[in-house]
mmCIF file of C-alpha atoms and ligand atoms in Angstrom:
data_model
loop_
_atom_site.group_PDB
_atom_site.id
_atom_site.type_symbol
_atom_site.label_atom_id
_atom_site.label_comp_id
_atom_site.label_asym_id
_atom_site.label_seq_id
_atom_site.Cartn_x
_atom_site.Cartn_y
_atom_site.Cartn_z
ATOM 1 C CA UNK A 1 3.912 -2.068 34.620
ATOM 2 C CA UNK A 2 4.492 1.804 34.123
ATOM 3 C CA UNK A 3 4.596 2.610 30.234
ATOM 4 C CA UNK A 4 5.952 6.064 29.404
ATOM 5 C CA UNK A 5 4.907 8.131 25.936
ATOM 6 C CA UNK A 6 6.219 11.083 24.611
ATOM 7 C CA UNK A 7 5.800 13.156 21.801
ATOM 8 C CA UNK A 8 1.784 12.306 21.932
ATOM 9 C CA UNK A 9 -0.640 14.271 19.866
ATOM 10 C CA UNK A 10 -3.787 13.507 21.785
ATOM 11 C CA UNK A 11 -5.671 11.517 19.362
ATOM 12 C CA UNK A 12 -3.546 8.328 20.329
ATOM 13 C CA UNK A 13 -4.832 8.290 24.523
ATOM 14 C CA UNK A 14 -8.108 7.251 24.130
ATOM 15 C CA UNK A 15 -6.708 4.307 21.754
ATOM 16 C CA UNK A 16 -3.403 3.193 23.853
ATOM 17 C CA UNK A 17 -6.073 3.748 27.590
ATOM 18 C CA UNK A 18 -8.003 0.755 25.840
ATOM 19 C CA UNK A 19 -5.491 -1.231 24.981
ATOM 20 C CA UNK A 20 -3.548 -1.229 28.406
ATOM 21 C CA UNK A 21 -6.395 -1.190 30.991
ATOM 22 C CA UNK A 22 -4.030 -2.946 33.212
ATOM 23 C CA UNK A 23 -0.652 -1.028 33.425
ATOM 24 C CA UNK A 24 -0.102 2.635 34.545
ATOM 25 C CA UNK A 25 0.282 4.610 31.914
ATOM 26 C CA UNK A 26 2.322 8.349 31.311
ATOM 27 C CA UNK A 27 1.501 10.108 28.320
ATOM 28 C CA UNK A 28 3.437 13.087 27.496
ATOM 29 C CA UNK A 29 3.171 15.808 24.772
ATOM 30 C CA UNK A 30 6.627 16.469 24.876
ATOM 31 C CA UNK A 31 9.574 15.155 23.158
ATOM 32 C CA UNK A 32 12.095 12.946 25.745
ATOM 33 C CA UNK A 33 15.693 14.142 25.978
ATOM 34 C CA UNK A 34 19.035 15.702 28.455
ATOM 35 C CA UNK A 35 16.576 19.067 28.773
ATOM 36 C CA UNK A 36 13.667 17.559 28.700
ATOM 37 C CA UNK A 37 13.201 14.611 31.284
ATOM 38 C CA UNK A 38 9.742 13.738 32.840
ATOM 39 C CA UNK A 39 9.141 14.616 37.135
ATOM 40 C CA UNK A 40 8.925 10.377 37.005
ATOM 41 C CA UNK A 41 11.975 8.673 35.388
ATOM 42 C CA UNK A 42 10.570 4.978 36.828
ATOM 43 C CA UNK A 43 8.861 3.862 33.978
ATOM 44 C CA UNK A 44 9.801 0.192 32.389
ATOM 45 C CA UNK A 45 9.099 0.861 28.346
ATOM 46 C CA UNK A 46 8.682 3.970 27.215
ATOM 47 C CA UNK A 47 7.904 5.272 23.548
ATOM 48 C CA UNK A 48 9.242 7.933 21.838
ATOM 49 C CA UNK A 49 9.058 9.654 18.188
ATOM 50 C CA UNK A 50 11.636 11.647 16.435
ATOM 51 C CA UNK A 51 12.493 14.153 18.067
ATOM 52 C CA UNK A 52 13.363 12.756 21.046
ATOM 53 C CA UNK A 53 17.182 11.745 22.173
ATOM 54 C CA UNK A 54 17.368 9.074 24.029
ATOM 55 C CA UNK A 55 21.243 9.055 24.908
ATOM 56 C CA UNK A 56 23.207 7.536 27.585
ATOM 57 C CA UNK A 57 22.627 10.520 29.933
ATOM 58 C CA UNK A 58 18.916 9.924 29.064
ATOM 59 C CA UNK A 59 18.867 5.954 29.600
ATOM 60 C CA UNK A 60 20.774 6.515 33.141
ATOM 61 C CA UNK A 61 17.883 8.756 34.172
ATOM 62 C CA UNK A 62 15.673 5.616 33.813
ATOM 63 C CA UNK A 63 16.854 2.866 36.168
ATOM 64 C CA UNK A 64 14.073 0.374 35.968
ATOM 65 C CA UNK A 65 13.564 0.701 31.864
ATOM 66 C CA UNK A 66 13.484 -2.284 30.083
ATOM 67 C CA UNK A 67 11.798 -1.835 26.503
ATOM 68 C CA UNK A 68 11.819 1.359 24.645
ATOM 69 C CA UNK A 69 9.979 1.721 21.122
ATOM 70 C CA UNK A 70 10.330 4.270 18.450
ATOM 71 C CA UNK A 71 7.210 5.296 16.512
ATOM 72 C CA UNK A 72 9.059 5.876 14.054
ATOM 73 C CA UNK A 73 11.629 3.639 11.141
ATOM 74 C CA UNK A 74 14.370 5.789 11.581
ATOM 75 C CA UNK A 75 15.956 4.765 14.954
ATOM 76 C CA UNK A 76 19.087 6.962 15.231
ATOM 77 C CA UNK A 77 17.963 9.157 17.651
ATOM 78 C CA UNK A 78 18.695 6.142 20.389
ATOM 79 C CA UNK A 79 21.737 4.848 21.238
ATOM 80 C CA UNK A 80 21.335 1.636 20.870
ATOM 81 C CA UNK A 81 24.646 0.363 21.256
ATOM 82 C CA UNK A 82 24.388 1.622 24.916
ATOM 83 C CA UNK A 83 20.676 0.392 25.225
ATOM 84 C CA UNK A 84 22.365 -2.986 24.220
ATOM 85 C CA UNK A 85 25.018 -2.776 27.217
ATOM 86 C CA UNK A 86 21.799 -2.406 29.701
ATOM 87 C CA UNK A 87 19.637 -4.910 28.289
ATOM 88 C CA UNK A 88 17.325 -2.502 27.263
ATOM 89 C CA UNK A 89 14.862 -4.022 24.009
ATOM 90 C CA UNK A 90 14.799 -1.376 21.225
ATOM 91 C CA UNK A 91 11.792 -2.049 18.676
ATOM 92 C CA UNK A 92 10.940 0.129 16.009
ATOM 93 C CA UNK A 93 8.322 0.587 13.224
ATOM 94 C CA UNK A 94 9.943 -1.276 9.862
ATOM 95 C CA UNK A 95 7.696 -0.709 6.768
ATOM 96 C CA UNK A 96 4.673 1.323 8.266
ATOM 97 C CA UNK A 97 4.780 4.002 5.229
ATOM 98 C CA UNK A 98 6.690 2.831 2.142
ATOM 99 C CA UNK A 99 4.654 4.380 -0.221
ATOM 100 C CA UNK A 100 3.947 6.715 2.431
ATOM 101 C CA UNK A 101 7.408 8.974 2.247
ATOM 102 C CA UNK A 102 7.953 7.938 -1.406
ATOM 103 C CA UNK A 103 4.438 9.406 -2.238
ATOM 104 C CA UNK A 104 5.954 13.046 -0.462
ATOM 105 C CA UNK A 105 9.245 12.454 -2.011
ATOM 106 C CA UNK A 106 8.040 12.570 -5.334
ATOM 107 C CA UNK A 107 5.373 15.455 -3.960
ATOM 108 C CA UNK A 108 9.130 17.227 -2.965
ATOM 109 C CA UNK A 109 10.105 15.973 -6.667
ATOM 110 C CA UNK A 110 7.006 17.897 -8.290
ATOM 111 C CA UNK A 111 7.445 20.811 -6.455
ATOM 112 C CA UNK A 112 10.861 21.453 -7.636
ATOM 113 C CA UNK A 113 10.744 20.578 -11.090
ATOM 114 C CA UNK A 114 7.332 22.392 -12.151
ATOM 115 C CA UNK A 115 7.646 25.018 -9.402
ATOM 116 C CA UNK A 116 4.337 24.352 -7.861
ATOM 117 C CA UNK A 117 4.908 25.698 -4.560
ATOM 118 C CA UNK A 118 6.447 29.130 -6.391
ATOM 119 C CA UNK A 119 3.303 29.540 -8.152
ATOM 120 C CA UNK A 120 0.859 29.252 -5.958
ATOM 121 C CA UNK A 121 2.494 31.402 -3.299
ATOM 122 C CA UNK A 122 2.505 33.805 -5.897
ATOM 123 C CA UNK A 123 -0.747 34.125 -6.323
ATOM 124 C CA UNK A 124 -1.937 34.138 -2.787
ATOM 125 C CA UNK A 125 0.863 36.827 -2.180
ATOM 126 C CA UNK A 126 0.344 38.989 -5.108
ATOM 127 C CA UNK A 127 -2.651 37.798 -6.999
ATOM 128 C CA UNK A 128 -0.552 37.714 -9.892
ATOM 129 C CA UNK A 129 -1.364 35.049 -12.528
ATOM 130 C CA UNK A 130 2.095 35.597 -14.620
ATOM 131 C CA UNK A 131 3.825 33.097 -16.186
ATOM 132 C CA UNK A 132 7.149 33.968 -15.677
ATOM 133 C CA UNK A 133 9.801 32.468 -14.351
ATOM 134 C CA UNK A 134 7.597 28.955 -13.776
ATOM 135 C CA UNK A 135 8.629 27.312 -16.678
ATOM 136 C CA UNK A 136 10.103 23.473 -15.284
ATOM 137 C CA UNK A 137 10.979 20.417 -17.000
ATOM 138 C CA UNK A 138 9.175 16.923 -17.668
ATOM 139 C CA UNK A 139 10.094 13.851 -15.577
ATOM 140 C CA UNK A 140 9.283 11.575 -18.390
ATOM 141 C CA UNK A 141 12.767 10.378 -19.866
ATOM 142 C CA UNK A 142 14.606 12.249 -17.047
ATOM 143 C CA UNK A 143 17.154 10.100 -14.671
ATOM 144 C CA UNK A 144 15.997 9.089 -11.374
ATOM 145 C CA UNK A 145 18.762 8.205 -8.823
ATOM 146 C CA UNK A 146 17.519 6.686 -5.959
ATOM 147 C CA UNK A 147 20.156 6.112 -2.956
ATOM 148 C CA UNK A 148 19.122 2.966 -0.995
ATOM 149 C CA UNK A 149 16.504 0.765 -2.410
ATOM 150 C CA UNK A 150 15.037 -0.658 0.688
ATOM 151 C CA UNK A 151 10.999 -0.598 1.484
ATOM 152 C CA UNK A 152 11.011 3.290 0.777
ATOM 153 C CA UNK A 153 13.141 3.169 -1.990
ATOM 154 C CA UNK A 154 11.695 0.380 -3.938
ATOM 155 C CA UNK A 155 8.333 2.107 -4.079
ATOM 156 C CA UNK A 156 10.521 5.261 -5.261
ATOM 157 C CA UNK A 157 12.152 3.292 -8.145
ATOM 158 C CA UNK A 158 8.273 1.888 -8.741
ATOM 159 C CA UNK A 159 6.878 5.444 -8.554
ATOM 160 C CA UNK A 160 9.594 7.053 -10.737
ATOM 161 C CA UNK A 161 9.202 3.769 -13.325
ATOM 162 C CA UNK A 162 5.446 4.842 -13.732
ATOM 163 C CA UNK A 163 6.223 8.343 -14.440
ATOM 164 C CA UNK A 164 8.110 7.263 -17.188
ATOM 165 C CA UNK A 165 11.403 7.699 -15.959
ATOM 166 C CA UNK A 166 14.681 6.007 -16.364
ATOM 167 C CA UNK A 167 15.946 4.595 -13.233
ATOM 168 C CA UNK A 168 19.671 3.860 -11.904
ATOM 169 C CA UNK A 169 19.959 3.434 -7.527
ATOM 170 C CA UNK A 170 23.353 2.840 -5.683
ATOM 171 C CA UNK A 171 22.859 0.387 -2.514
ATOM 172 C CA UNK A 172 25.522 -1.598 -0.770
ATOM 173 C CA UNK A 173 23.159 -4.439 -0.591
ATOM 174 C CA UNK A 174 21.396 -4.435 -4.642
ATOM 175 C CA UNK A 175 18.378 -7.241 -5.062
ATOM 176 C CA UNK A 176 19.043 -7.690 -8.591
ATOM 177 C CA UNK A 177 15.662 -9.495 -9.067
ATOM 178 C CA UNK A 178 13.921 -6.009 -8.132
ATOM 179 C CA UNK A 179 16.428 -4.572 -10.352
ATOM 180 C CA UNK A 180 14.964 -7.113 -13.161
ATOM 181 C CA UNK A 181 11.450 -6.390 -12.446
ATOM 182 C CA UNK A 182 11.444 -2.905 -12.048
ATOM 183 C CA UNK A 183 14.019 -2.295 -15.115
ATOM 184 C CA UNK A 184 16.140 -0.490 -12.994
ATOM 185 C CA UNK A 185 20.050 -0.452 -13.172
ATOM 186 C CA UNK A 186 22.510 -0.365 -10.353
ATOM 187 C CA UNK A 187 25.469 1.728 -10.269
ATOM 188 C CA UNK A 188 28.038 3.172 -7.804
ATOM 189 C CA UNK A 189 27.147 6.193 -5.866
ATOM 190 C CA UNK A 190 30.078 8.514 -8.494
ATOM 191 C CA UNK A 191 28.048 7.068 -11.489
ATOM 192 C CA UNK A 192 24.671 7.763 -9.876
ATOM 193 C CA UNK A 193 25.817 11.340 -9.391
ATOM 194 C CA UNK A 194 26.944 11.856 -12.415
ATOM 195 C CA UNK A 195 24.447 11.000 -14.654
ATOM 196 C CA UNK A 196 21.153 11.758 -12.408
ATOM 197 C CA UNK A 197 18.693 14.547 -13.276
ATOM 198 C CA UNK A 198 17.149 14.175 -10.199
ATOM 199 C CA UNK A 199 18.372 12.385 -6.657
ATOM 200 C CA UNK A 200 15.778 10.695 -3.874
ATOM 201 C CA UNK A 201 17.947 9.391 -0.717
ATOM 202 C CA UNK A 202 15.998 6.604 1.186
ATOM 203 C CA UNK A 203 18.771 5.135 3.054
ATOM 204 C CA UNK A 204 19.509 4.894 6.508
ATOM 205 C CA UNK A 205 21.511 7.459 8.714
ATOM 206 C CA UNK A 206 24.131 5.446 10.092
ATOM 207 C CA UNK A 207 27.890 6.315 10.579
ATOM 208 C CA UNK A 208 28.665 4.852 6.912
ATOM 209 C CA UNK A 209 25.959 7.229 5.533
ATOM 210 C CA UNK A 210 26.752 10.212 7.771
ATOM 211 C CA UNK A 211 27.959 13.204 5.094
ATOM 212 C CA UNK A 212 27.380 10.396 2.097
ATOM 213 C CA UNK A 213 26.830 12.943 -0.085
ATOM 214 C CA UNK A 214 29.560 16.165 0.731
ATOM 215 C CA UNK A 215 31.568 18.827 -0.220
ATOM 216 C CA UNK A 216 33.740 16.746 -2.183
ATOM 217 C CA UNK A 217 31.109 14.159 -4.345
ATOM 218 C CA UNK A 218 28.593 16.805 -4.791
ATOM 219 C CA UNK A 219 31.154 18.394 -7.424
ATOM 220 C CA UNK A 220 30.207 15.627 -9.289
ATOM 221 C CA UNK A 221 26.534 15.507 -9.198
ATOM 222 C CA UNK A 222 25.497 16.129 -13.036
ATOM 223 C CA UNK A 223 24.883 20.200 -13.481
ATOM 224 C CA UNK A 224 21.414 20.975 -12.870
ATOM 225 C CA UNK A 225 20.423 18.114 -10.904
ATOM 226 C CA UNK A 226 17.490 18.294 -8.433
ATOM 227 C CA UNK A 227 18.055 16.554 -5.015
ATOM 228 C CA UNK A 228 15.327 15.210 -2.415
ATOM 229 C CA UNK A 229 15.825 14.270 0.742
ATOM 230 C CA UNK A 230 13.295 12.727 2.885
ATOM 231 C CA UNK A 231 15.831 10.397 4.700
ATOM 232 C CA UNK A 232 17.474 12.160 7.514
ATOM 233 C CA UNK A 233 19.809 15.233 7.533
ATOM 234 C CA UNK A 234 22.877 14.502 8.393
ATOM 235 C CA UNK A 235 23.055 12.127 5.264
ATOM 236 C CA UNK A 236 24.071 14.976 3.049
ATOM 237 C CA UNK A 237 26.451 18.245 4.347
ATOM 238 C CA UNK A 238 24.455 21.419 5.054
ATOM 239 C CA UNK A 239 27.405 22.887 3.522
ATOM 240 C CA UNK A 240 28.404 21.381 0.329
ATOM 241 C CA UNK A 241 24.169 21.858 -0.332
ATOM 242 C CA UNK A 242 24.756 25.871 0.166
ATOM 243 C CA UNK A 243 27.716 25.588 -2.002
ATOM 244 C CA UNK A 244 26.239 23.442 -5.062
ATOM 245 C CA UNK A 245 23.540 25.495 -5.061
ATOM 246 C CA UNK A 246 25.558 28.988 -4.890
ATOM 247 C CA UNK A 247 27.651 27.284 -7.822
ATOM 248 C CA UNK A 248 24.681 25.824 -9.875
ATOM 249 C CA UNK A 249 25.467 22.733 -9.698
ATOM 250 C CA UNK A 250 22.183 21.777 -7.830
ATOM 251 C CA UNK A 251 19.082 23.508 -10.004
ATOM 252 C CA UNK A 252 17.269 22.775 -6.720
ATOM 253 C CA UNK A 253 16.844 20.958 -3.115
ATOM 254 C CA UNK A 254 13.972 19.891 -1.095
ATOM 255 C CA UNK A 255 14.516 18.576 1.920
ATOM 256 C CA UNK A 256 11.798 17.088 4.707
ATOM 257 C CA UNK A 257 14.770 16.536 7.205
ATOM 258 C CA UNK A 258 17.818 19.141 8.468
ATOM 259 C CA UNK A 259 21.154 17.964 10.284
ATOM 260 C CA UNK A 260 20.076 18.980 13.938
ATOM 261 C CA UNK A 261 15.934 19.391 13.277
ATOM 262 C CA UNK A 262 15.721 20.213 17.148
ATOM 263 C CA UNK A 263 17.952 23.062 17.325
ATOM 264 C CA UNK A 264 15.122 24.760 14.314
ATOM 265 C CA UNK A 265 12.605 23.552 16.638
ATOM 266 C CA UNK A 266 13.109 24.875 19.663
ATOM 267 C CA UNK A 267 15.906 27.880 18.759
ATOM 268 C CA UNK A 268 15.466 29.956 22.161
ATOM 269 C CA UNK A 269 15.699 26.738 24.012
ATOM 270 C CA UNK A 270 18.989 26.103 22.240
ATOM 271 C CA UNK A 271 20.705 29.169 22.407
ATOM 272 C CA UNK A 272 19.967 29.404 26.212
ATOM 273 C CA UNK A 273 22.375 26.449 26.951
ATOM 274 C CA UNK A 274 26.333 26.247 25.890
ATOM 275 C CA UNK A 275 26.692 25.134 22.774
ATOM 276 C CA UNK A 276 29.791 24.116 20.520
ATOM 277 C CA UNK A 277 30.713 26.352 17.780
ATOM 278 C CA UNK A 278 29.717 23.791 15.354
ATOM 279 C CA UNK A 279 26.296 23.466 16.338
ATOM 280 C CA UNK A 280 25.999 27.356 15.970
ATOM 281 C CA UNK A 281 27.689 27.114 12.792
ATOM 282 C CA UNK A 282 24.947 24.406 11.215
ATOM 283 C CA UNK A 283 22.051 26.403 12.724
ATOM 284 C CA UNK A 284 23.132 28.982 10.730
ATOM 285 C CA UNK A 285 23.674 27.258 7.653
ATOM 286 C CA UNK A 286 19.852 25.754 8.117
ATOM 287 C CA UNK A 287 19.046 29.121 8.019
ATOM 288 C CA UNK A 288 20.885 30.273 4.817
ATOM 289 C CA UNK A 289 19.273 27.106 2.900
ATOM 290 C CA UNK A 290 15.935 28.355 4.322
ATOM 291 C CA UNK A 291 16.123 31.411 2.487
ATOM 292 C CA UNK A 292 17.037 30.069 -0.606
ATOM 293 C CA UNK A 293 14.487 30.463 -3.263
ATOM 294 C CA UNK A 294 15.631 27.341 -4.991
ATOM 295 C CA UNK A 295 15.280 25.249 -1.600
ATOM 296 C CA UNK A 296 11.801 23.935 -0.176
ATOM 297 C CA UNK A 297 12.229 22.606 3.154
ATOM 298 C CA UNK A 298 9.227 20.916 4.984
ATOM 299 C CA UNK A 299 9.198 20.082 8.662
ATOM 300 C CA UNK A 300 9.599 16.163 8.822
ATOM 301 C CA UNK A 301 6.161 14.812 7.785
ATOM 302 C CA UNK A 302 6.733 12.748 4.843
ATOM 303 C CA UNK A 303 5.805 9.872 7.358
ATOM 304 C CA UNK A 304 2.703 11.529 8.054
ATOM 305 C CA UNK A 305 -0.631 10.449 6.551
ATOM 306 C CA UNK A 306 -3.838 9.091 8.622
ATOM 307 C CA UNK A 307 -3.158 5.496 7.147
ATOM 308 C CA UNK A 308 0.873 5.762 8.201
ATOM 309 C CA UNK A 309 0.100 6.619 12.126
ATOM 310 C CA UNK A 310 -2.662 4.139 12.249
ATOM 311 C CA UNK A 311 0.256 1.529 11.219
ATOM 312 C CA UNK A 312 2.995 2.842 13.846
ATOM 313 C CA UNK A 313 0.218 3.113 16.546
ATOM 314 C CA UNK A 314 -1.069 -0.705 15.432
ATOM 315 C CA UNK A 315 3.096 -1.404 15.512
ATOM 316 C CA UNK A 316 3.628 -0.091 18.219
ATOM 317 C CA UNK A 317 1.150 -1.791 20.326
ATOM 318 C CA UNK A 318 1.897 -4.450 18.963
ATOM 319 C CA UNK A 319 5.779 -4.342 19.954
ATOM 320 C CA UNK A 320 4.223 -3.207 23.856
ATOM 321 C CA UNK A 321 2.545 -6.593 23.994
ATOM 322 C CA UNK A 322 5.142 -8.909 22.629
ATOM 323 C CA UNK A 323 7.478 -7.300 25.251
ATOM 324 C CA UNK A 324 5.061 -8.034 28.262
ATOM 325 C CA UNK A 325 4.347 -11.177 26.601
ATOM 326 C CA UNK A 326 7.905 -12.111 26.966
ATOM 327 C CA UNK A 327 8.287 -11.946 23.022
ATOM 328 C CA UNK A 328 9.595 -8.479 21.879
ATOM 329 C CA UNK A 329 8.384 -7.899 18.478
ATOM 330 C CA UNK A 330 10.491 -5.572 15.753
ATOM 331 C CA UNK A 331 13.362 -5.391 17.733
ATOM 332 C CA UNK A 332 15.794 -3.555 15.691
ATOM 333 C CA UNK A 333 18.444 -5.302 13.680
ATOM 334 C CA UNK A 334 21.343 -5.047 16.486
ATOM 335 C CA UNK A 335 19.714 -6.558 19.030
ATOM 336 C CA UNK A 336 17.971 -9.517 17.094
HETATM 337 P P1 NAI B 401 15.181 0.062 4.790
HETATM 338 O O1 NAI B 401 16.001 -0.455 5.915
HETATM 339 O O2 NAI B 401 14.072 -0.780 4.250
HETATM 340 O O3 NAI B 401 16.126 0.414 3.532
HETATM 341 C C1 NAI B 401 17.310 1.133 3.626
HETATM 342 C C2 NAI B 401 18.165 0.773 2.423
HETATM 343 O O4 NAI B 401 19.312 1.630 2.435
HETATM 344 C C3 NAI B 401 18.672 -0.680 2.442
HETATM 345 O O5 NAI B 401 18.420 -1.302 1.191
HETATM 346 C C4 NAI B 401 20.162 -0.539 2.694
HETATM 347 O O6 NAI B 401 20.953 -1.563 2.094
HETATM 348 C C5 NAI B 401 20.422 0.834 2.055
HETATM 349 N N1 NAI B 401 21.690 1.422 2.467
HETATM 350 C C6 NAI B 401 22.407 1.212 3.611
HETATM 351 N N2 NAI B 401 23.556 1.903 3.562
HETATM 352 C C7 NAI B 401 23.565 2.570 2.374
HETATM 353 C C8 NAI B 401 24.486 3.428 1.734
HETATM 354 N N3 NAI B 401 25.664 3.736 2.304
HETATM 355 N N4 NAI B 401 24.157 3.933 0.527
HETATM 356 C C9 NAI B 401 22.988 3.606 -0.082
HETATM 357 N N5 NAI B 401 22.090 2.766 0.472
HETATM 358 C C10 NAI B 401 22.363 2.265 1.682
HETATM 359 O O7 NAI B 401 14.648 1.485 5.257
HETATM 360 P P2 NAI B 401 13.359 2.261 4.743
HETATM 361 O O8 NAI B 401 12.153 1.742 5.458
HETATM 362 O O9 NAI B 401 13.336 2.285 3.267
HETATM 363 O O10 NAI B 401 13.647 3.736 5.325
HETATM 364 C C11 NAI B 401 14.793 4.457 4.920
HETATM 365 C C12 NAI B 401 14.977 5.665 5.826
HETATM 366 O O11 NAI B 401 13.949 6.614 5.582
HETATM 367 C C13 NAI B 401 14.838 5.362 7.322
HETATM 368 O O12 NAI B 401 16.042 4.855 7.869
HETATM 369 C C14 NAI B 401 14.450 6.698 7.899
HETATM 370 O O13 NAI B 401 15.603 7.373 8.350
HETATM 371 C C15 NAI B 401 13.843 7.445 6.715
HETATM 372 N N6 NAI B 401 12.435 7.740 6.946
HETATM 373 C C16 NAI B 401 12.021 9.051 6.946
HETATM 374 C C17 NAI B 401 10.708 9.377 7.176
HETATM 375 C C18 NAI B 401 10.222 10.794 7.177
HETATM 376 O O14 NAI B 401 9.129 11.073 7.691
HETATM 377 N N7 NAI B 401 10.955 11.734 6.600
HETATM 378 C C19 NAI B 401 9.698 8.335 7.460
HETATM 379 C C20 NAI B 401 10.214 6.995 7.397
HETATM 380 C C21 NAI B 401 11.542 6.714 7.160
#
């Protein structure tokens, strides 16, 4: 069977060469999408990370594919309601780096509230050891609000419990026994907002969650509020961040993920092709929140520690077998 991988660093060939001795194997470097499509499109399951796009132009490309897996949790970036109308198995990576991302959110979390990042650029750039202007707050006693207390959020609410904070999360779906545990309240998203010092979003990007936080809730976010978001982009509007943060409202943002990460990525690419005015307009506004001194923005690697990959190659695999076994293995939730 031909197996197709993109986005590859290297490090995984030797590994994935071993464990399929038997089937005919592609490994790419780059990322799989409508601009960038491999010379061979024949390949039965093929893996992809991130910042790939596998959309129905994509799919059509690939007549004889059958399984495609995600390295990854986050499975927007596949249409899998087409994938679904072709037969096609989706698996993904569920739970490879809980405390993973939660361990960078609260990195994010530190970084913001004591200023770390400021600080040290400072004195790389200037040598300067002054003080001022790096004075932060404690997170002891402070509000957490987490958004979505799945597997990355509950070891948020765990993480943010051990630093002494108080801890309220807004989730469709609450587990009140984690709730007792953890001595954590649930509230609505408004009253989250409201009364949180500092926001972590760990819920899906889905079209429920698409703009949950906007130009008309963020008014409401308490004044002064940090927000993190390792989740995905679109989750929150580039725009009402620009404009809580021009009004104060947000003290400061960190974000690992941007509404339309490949557009930052691969900017010449982008502009060379026709574009809507929208997606020009959001490139832009990643830009503005780049240069704001209050904003830290990191390039999407809150998923990426030496344990984490180990776990989504070991998934991965794993998912590869089951499929030429006959027994997918994380499929994702719409196809189950
Ligand atoms: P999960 O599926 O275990 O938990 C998601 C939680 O969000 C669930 O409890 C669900 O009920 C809740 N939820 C759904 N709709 C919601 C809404 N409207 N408001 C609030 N909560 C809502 O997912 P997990 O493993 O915790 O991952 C969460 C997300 O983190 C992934 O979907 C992925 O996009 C992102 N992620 C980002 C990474 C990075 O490197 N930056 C790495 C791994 C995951």
């Amino acid at each position: 069977m031909k197996l197709a991988f993109f986005e590859l660093e290297g490090w995984e060939e030797k590994t994935l060469r071993d464990r399929f001795p038997h089937e005919e194997l592609l490994l790419i470097k780059d990322r799989l999408d409508e601009f960038h499509l491999p010379p061979q499109t024949d390949a039965e399951v093929i893996s992809v990370f991130v910042d790939s796009r596998v959309t129905e132009k994509v799919l059509s490309n690939f007549p004889a594919l059958r399984c495609i897996t995600t390295r990854s949790t986050g499975y927007d970036h596949i249409d899998v309601a087409e994938c679904k109308k072709r037969g096609i198995v989706v698996c993904f990576v569920p739970g490879y780096g809980n405390n993973t991302v939660a361990e960078f959110a609260f990195g994010l979390i530190l970084n913001l509230t004591r200023k770390i990042y400021h600080a040290i650029d400072q004195i790389k750039e200037t040598g300067s050891f002054s003080l001022q202007g790096f004075r932060g707050i404690d997170l002891k006693g402070k509000v957490l609000g987490v958004v979505g207390t799945g597997r990355i959020g509950k070891e948020s609410v765990r993480i943010g419990r051990g630093f002494g904070m108080k801890v309220v999360a807004f989730d469709p779906r609450p587990d009140a026994p984690f709730a007792a545990e953890t001595g954590m309240t649930y509230l609505s998203l408004h009253e989250l907002l409201a009364c949180s010092d500092v926001i972590t979003i760990h819920c899906p990007l889905t079209p429920e969650t698409t703009h949950l936080l906007n130009r008309d809730n963020i008014k409401t976010v308490k004044r002064g509020a940090y927000l993190v978001n390792t989740a995905r982009g679109p989750i929150v509007e580039t725009a009402a961040l620009i404009d809580a943060l021009d009004q104060g409202i947000l003290a400061g943002v960190a974000v690992d993920v941007l509404e339309e990460e490949g557009e930052i990525k691969d900017e010449m690419k982008f502009l060379s092709q026709a574009r809507r005015p929208e997606e020009l307009v959001l490139m832009l506004q990643n830009h503005m929140l780049m240069r704001m001194p209050n904003v830290l923005i990191t390039p999407h690697i809150a998923f990426n520690s030496r344990e984490a990959l180990m776990r989504i190659l070991e998934t991965t695999m794993e998912s590869i077998n089951g499929f030429l076994a006959g027994k997918p293995a994380h499929v994702v939730p719409e196809l189950r």
